[in-house]
Short mmCIF file of C-alpha atoms in Angstrom, two decimals:
data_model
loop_
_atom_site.label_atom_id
_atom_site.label_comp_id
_atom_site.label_asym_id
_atom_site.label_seq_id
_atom_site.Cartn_x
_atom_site.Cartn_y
_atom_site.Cartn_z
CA UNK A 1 -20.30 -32.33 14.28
CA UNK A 2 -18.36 -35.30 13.59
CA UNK A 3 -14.13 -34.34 12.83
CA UNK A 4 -13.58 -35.05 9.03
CA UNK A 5 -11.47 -38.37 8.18
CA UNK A 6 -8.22 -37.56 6.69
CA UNK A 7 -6.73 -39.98 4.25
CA UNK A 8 -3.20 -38.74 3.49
CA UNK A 9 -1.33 -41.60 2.68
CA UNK A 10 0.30 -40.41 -1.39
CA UNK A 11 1.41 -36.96 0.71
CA UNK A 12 3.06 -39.06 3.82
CA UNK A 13 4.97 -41.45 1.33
CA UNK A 14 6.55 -37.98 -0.52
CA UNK A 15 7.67 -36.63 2.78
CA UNK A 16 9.17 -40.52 4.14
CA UNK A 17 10.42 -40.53 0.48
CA UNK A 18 12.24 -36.76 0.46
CA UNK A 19 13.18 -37.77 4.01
CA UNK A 20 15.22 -40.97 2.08
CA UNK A 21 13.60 -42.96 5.21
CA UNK A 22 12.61 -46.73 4.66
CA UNK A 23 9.29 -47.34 5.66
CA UNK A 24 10.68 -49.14 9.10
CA UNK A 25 12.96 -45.99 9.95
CA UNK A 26 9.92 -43.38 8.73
CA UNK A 27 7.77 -45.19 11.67
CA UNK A 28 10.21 -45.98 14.15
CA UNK A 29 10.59 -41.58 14.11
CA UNK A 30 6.71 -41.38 14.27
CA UNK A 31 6.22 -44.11 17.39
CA UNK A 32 3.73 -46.30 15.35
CA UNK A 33 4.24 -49.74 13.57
CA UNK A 34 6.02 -50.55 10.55
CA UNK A 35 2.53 -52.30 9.53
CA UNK A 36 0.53 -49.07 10.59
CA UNK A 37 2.07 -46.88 8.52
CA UNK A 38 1.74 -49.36 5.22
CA UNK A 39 -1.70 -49.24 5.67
CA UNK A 40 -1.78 -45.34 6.23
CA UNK A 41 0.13 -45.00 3.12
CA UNK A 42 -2.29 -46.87 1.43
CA UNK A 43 -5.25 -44.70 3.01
CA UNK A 44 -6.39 -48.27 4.01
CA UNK A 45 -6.45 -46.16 7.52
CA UNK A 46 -7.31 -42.72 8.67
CA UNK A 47 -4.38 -40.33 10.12
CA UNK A 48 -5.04 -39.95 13.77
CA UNK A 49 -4.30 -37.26 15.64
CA UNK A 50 -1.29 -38.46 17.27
CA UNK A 51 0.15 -39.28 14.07
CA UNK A 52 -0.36 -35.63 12.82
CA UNK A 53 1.46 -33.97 15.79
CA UNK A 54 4.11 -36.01 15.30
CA UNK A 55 4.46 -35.37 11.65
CA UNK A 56 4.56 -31.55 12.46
CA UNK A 57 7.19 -32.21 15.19
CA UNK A 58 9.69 -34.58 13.90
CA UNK A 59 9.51 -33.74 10.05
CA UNK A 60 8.03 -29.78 10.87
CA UNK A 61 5.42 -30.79 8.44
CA UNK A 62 2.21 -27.74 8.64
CA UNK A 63 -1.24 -29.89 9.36
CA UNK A 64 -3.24 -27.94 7.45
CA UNK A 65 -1.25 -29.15 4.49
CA UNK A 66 -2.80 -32.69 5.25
CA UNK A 67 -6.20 -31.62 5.22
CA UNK A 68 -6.71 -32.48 1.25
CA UNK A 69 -8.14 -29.45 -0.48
CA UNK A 70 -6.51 -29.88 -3.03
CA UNK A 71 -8.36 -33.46 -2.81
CA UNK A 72 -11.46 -31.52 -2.65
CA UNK A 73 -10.90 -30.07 -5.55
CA UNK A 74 -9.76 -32.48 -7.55
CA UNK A 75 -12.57 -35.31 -6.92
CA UNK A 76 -15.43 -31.90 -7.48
CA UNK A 77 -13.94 -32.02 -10.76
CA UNK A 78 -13.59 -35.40 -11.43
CA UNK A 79 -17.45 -35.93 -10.40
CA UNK A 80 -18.90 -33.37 -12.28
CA UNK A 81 -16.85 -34.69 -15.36
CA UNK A 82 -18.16 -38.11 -14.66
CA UNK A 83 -21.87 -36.48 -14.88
CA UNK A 84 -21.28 -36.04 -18.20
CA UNK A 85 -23.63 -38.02 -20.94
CA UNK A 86 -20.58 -38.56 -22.83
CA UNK A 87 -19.96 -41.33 -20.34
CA UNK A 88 -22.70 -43.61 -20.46
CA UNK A 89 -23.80 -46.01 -17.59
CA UNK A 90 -23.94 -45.86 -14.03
CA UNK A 91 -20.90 -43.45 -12.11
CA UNK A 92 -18.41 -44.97 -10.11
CA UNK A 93 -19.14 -45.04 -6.29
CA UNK A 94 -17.67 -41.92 -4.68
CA UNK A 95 -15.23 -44.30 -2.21
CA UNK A 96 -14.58 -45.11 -5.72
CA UNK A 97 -13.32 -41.63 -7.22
CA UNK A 98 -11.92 -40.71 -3.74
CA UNK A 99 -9.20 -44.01 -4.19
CA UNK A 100 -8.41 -42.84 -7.54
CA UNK A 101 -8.04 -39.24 -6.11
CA UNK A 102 -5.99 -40.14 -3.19
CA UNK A 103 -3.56 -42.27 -4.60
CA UNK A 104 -3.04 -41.77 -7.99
CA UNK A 105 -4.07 -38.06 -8.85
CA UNK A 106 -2.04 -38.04 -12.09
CA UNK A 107 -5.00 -40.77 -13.45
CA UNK A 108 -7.36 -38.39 -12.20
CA UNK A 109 -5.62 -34.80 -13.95
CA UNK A 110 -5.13 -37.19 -16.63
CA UNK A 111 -8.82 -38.66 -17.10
CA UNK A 112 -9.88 -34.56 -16.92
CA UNK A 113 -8.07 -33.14 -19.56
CA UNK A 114 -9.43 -36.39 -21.70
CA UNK A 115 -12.58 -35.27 -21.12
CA UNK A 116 -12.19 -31.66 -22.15
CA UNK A 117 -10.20 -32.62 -25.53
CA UNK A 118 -14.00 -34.93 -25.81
CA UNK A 119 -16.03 -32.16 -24.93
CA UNK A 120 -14.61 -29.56 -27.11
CA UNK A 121 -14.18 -32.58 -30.08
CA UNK A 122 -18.05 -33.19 -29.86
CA UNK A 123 -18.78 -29.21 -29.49
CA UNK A 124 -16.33 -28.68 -32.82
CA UNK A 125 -17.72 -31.71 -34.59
CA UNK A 126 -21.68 -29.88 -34.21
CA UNK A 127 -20.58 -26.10 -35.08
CA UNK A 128 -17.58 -26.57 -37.33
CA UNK A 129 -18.61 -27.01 -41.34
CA UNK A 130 -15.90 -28.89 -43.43
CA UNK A 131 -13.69 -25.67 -44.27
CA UNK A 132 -12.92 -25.21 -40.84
CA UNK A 133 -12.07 -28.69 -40.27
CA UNK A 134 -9.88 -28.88 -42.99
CA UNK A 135 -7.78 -26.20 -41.24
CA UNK A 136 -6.70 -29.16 -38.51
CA UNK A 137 -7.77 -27.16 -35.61
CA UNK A 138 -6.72 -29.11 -32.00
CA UNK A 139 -9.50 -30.22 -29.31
CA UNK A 140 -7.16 -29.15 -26.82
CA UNK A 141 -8.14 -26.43 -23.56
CA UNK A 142 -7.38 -22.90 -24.95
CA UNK A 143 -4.52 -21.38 -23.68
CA UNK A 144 -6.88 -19.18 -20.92
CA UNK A 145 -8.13 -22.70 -19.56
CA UNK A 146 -4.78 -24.10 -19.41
CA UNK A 147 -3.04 -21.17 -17.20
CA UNK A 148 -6.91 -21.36 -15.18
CA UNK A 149 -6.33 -24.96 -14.50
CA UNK A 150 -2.34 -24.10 -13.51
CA UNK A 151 -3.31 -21.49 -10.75
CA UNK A 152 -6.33 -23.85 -9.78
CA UNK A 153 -4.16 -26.58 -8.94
CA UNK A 154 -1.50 -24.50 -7.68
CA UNK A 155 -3.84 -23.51 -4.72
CA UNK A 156 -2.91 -19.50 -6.25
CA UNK A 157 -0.70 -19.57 -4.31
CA UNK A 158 3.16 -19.44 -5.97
CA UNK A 159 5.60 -19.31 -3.08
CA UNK A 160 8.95 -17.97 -4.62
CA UNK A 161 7.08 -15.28 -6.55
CA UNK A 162 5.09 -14.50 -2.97
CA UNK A 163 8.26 -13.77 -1.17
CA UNK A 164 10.16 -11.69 -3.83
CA UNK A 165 7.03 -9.72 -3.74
CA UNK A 166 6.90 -9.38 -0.27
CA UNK A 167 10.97 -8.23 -0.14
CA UNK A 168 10.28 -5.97 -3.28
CA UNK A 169 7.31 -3.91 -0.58
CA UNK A 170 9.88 -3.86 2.20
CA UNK A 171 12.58 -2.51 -0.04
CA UNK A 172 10.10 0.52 -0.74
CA UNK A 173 8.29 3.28 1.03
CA UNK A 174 4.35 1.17 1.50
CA UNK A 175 2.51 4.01 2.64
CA UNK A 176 -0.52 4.42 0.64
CA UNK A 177 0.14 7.95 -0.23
CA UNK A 178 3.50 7.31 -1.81
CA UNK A 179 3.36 3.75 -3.30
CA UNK A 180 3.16 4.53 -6.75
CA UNK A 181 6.48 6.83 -6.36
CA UNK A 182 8.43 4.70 -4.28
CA UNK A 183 7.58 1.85 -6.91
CA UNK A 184 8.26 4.73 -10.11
CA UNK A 185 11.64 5.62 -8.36
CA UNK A 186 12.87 1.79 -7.65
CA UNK A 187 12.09 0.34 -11.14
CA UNK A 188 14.55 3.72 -12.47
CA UNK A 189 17.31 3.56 -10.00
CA UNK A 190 16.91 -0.32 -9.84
CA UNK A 191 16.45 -0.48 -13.68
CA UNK A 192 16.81 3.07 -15.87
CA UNK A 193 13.13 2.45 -16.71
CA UNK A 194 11.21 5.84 -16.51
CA UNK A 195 7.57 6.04 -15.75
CA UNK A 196 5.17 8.66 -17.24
CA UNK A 197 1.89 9.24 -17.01
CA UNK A 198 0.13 9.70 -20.16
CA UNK A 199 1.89 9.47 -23.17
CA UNK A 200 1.48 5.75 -25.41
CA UNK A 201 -1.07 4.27 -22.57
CA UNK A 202 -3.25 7.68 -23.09
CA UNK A 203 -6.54 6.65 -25.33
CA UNK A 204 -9.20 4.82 -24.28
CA UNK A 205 -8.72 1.08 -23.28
CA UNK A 206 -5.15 1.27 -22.50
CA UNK A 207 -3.51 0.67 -19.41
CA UNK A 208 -0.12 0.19 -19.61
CA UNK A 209 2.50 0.34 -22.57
CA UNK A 210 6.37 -0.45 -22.44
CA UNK A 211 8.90 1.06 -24.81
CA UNK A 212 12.14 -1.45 -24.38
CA UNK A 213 14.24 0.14 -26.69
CA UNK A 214 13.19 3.97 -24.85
CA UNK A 215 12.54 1.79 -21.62
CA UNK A 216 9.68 3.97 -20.80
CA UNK A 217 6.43 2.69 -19.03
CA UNK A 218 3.35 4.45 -20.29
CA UNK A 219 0.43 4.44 -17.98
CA UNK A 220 -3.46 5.80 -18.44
CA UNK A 221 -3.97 8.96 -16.54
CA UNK A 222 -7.17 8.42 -15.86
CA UNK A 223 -6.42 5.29 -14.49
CA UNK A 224 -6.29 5.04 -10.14
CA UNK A 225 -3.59 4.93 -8.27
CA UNK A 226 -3.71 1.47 -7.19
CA UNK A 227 -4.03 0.82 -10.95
CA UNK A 228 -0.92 2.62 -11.67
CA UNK A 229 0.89 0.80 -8.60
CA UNK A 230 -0.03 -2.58 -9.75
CA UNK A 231 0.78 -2.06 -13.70
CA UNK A 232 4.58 -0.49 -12.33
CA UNK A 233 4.73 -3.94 -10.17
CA UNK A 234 3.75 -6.03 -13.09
CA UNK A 235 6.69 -4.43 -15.50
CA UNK A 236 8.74 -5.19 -12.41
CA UNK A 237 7.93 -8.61 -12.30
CA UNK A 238 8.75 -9.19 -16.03
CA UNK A 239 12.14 -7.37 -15.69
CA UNK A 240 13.36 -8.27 -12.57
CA UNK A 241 12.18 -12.04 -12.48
CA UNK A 242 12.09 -12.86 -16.06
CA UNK A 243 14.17 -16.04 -15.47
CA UNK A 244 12.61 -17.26 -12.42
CA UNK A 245 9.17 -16.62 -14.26
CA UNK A 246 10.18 -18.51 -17.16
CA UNK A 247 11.25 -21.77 -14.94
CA UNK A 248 7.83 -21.64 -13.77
CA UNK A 249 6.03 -21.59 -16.59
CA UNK A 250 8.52 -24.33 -18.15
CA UNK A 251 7.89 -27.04 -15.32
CA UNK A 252 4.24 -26.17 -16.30
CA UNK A 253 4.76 -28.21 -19.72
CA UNK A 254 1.78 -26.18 -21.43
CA UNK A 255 0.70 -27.55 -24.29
CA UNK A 256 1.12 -24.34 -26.53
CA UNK A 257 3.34 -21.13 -26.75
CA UNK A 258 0.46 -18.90 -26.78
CA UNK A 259 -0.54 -20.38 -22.98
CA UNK A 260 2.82 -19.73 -22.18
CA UNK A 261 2.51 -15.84 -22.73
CA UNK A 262 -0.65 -16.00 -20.58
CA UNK A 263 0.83 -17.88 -17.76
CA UNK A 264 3.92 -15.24 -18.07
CA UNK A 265 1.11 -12.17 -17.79
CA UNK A 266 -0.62 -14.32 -15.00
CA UNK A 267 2.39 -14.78 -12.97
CA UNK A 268 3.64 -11.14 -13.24
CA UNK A 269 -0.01 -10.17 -12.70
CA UNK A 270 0.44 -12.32 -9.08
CA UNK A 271 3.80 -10.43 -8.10
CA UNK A 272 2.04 -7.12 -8.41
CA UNK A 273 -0.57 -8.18 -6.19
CA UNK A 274 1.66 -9.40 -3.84
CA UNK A 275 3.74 -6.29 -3.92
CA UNK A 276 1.17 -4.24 -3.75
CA UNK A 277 -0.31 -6.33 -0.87
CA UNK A 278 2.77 -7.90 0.72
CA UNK A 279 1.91 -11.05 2.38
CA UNK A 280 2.47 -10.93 6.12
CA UNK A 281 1.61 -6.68 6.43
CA UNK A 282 -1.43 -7.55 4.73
CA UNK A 283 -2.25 -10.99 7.10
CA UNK A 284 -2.05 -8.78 9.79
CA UNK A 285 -3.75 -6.51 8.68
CA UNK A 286 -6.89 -8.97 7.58
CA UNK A 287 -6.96 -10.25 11.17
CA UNK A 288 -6.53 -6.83 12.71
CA UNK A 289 -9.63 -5.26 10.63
CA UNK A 290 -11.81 -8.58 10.88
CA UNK A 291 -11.54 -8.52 6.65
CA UNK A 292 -13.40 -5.44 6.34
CA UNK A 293 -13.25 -5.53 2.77
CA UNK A 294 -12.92 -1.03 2.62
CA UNK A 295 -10.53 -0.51 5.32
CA UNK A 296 -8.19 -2.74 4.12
CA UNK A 297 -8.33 -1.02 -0.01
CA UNK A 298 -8.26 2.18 2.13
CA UNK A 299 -5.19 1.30 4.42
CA UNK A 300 -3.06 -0.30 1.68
CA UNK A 301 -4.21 2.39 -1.05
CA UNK A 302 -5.65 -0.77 -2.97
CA UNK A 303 -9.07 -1.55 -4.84
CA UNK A 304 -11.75 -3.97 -3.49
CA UNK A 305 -11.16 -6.41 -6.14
CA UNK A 306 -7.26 -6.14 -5.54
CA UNK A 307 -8.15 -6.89 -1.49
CA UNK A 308 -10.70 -9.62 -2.01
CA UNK A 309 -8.34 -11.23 -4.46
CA UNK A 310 -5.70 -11.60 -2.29
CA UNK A 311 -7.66 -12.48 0.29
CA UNK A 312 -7.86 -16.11 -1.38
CA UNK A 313 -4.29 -16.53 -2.22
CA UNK A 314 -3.51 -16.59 1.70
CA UNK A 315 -2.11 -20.16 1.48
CA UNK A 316 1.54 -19.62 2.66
CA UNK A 317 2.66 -23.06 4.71
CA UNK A 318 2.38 -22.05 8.36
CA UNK A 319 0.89 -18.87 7.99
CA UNK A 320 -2.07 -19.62 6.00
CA UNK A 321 -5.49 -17.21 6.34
CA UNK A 322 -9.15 -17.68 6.60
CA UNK A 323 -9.74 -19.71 3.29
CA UNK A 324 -11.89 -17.94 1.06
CA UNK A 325 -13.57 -18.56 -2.45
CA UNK A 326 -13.00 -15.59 -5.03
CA UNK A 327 -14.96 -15.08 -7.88
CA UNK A 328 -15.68 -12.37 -10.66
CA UNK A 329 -18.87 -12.14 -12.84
CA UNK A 330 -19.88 -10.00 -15.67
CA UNK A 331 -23.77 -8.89 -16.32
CA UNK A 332 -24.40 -12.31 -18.07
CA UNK A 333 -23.21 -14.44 -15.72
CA UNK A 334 -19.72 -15.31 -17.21
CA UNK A 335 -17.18 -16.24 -14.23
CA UNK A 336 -14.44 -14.27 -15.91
CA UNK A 337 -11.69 -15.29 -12.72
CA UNK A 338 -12.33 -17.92 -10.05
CA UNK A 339 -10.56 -19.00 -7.25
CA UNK A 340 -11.32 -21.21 -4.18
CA UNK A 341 -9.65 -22.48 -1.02
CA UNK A 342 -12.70 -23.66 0.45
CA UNK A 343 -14.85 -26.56 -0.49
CA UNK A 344 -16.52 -24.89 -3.23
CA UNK A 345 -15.69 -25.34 -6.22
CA UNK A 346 -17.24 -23.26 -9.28
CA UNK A 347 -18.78 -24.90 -12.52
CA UNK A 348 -15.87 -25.57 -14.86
CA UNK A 349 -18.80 -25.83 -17.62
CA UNK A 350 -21.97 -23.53 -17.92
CA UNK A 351 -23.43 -20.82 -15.40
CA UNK A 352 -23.49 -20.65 -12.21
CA UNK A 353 -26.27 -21.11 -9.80
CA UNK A 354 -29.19 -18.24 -10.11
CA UNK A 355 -29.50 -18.40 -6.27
CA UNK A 356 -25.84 -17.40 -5.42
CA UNK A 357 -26.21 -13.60 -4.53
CA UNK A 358 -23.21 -12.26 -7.01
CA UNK A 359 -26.21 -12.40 -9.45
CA UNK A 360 -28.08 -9.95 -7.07
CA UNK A 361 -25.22 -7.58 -6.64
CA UNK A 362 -25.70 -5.82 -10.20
CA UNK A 363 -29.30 -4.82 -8.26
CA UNK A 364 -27.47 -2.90 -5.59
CA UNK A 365 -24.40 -0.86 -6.85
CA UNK A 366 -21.79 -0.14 -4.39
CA UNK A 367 -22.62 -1.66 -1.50
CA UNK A 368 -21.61 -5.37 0.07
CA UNK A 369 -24.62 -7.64 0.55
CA UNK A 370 -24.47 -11.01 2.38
CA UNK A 371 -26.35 -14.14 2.09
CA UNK A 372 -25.89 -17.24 4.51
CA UNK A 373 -25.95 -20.22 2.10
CA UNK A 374 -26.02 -24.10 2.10
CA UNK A 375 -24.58 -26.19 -0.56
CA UNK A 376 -26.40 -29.69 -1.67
CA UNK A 377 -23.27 -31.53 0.58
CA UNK A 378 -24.34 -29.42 3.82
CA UNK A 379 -21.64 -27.29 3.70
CA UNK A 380 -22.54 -23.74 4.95
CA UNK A 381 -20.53 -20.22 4.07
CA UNK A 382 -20.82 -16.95 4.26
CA UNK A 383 -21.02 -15.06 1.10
CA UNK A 384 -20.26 -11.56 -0.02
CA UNK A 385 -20.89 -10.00 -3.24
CA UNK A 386 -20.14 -6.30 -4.73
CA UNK A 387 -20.27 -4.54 -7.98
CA UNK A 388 -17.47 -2.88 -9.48
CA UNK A 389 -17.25 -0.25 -12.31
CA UNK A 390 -14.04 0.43 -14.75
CA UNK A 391 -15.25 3.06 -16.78
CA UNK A 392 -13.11 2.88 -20.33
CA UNK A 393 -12.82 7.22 -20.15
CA UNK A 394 -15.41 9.39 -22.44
CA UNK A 395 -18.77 9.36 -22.74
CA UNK A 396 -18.41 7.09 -25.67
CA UNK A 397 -16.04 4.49 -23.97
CA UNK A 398 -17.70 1.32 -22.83
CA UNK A 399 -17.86 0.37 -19.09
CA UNK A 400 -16.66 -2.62 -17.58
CA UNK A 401 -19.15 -3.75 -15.16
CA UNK A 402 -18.43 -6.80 -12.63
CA UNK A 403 -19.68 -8.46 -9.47
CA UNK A 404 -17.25 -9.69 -6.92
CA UNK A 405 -17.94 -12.71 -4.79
CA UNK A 406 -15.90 -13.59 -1.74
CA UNK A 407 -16.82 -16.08 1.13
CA UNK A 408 -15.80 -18.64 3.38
CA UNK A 409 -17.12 -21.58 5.72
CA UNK A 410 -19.55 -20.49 8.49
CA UNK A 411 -17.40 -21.35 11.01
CA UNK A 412 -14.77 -18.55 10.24
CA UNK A 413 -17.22 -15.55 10.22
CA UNK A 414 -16.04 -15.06 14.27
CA UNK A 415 -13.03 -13.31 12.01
CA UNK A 416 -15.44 -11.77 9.75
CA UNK A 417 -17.00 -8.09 10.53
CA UNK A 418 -19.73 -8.88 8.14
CA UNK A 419 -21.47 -11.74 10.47
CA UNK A 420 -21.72 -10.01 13.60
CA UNK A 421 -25.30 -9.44 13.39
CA UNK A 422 -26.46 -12.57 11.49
CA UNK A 423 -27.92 -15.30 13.14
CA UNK A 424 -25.75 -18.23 11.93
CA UNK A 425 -27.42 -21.35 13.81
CA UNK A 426 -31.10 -21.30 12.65
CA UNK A 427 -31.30 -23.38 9.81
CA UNK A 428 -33.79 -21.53 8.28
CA UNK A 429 -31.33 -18.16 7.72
CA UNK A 430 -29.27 -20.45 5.05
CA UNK A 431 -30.64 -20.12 1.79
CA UNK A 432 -29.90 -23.46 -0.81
CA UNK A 433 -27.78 -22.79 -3.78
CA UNK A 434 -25.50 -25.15 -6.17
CA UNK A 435 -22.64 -25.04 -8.36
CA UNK A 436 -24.74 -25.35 -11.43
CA UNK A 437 -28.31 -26.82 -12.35
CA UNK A 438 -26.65 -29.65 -14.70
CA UNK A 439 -24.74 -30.91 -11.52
CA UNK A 440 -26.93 -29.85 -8.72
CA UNK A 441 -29.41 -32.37 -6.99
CA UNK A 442 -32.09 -30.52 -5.54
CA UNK A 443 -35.09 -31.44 -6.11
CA UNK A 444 -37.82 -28.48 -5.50
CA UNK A 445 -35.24 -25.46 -6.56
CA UNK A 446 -38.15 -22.66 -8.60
CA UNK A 447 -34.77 -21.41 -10.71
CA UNK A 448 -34.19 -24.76 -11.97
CA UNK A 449 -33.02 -23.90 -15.42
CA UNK A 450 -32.09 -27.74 -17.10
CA UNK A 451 -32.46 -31.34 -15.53
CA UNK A 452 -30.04 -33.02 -13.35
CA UNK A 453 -27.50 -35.13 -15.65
CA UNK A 454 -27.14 -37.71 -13.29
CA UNK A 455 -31.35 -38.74 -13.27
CA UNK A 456 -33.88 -40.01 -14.94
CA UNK A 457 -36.85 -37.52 -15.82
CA UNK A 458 -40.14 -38.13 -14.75
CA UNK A 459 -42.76 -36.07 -16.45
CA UNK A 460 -46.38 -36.20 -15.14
CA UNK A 461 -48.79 -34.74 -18.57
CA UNK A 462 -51.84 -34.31 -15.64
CA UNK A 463 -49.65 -32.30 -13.56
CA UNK A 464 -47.76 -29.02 -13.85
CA UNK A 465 -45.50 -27.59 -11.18
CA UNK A 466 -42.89 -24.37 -11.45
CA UNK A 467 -40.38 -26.72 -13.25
CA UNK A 468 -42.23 -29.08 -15.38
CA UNK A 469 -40.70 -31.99 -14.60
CA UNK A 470 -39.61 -34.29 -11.90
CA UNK A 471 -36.34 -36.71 -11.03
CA UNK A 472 -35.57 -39.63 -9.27
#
């Protein structure tokens, strides 16, 4: 296979720039031309490999930071927005979108959120009657898609917050057995706030509940242990880093107050994880077990959603993981979190594809199925999927019910336990799947649900196939 093209040039210009190098001292430091480096700054030229050692040795700069999937991201977005029939005509070429991607990305973030505030406009405009307008309601992204777009872009990966997290689990006793002491015992002697279990957070629904003016921390009793262990984290996080939390979320700029209290939960909810699952213990741990998704809740006293979670936010510069996609579904197909370091990116608009095998997993309760899968630009990944039950306590409480999806690119399962008997190089073992049927390009998929938006129709009235229609 052919080595991927990298076009880096807006991320060598910030480091030659926070280096306060000219453009003549940047190259003379890298061995190449003053002229060469122009044109790689203005992607007019690929980065070589020479180049890229170079980079890492003089300016300690991690090559995997070049690689652009963040890129990736950004111009799967950008293309599935431009598939939109709000935008009539012919798309832009994709050498086109990857220019405007490359070198000017706030265009790009820009151009999205137009898009949404049109979306949601049109959506308003066709459900709304005239009382509701009258009330002067915003087509701006609710506050849930704002903080999803923040952590999306971020990589999920917040550094600072990381490392406190990480310090916080060395400061403690980690073994699984006494986690949620340790943590109960720091966050009193640390902070006078007492944990009980029961009391306020005791009926049904109710996980956690903080008294600030008794500074006691309720939590469910019939909730796990790793549950109780992340909620004691999570209090930390919003006591201990309160101010460090709230520069975050101010360099966000979020549009509304209400997406600011999200971000705040969201942020506090990523400490706990990473306390709970401290960075480079865990990493080792990953590699150790091959990312057996049980022995790694079992060994760190952690749920399978917790583990495959943070198996996606492995990101750090220099010490990054295998890069995984996360998901979570409910029974009707609702991604209700998403997360990917990979190439695939999930449908920021309507289901996703019927084929993927999270969709399956509700089928076969508590176990880890696989399915070797191909996506329409011949990427190929591995892809896990598991169901996962949070029963609400009572026979009368209602059950949460999800699916979990984790997976990565096929050529990372030698690090996977789930791949050693799967035959990964017959082209037939790879089953086709999408992101969704509005975006996706196949041609003869039988779970087709809606056409293409990108191609004309053909419909044939002497003919009838499974989907009754055609494409060019």
């Amino acid at each position: 296979m052919r080595a991927r093209k990298v076009f880096a040039g807006r991320k060598i210009r910030t480091i030659r720039t926070q280096a306060g190098l000219t453009q003549q001292a940047f190259a003379a430091q890298l061995g190449i031309s003053t002229s060469y480096l122009n044109q790689l700054e203005n992607n007019q030229r690929h980065v070589t490999a020479p180049v890229l050692l170079a980079l890492a040795d003089v300016f300690s700069v991690d090559i995997k930071d070049l690689s652009g999937n963040e890129d990736d991201r950004l111009l799967a977005d950008l293309s599935e927005a431009l598939a939109d029939p709000l935008f009539s005509g012919d798309a832009p070429p994709s050498q086109d979108l990857k220019l405007v991607v490359q070198n000017t990305p706030a265009v790009a973030h820009a151009f999205l959120s137009m898009h949404q505030a049109l979306r949601r406009a049109g959506e308003r405009l066709a459900e709304l009657d005239d009382t509701l307008e009258r009330t002067g309601a915003q087509a701006d992204p609710t506050p849930y898609e704002e903080v999803r777009d923040f952590f999306h872009y971020m990589d999920n990966y917040i550094d600072w917050l990381d490392r406190a997290a990480e310090d916080l689990a060395g400061q403690i006793d980690s073994s699984r057995a006494d986690r949620t002491r340790a943590l109960a015992g720091f966050i009193e002697a640390q902070h006078g706030i007492r944990v009980v279990i029961g009391g306020e957070a005791s009926r049904p629904g109710a996980l956690r509940r903080y008294d600030r003016h008794a500074r006691v921390l309720s939590l469910n009793p019939r909730s796990s242990a790793a549950t109780h262990a992340f909620q004691i984290a999570h209090q930390l996080a919003l006591t201990a880093h309160s101010d460090a939390i709230g520069e975050i979320v101010r360099k966000a700029d979020f549009r509304s107050r209400d997406a600011e209290a999200v971000c705040r939960i969201g942020l506090a909810n990523y400490f706990a994880g990473a306390a709970v699952l401290p960075y480079g213990a865990f990493l080792e741990a990953a590699r150790e077990l091959r990312h057996d998704l049980e022995l790694l809740a079992e060994r760190f006293g952690a749920s399978i959603e917790q583990v495959a979670h943070r198996l996606s936010t492995l990101q750090r510069p220099g010490l990054k993981g295998v890069p995984f996609f996360f998901a979570r579904v409910d029974q009707a197909g609702n991604i209700t979190k998403r997360h990917s370091a990979t190439k695939l990116q999930f449908a920021r608009f309507g289901s996703a594809c019927p084929l993927w095998n999270v969709h399956t997993a509700f089928e076969t309760p508590n176990r880890i199925i696989r399915q070797l899968a191909e996506t329409p630009d011949g990427i190929r990944y591995l892809c896990l999927a598991t169901t996962v039950t949070k029963p609400g306590g009572g026979y009368r409480a209602p059950v949460q019910r999800y699916a979990l999806a984790l997976g990565c690119e096929v050529r990372h399962v030698p690090e996977l336990v789930y791949a050693d008997d799967l035959d990964t190089v017959q082209d037939e073992a790879f089953e086709p799947i999408g992101i969704s049927c509005r975006i996706c390009e196949r041609q003869a998929c039988h779970q087709r649900a809606v056409p293409p938006l990108k191609h004309k129709l053909t419909v044939d009235e002497q003919a009838r196939d499974t989907v009754p229609y055609g494409f060019d």
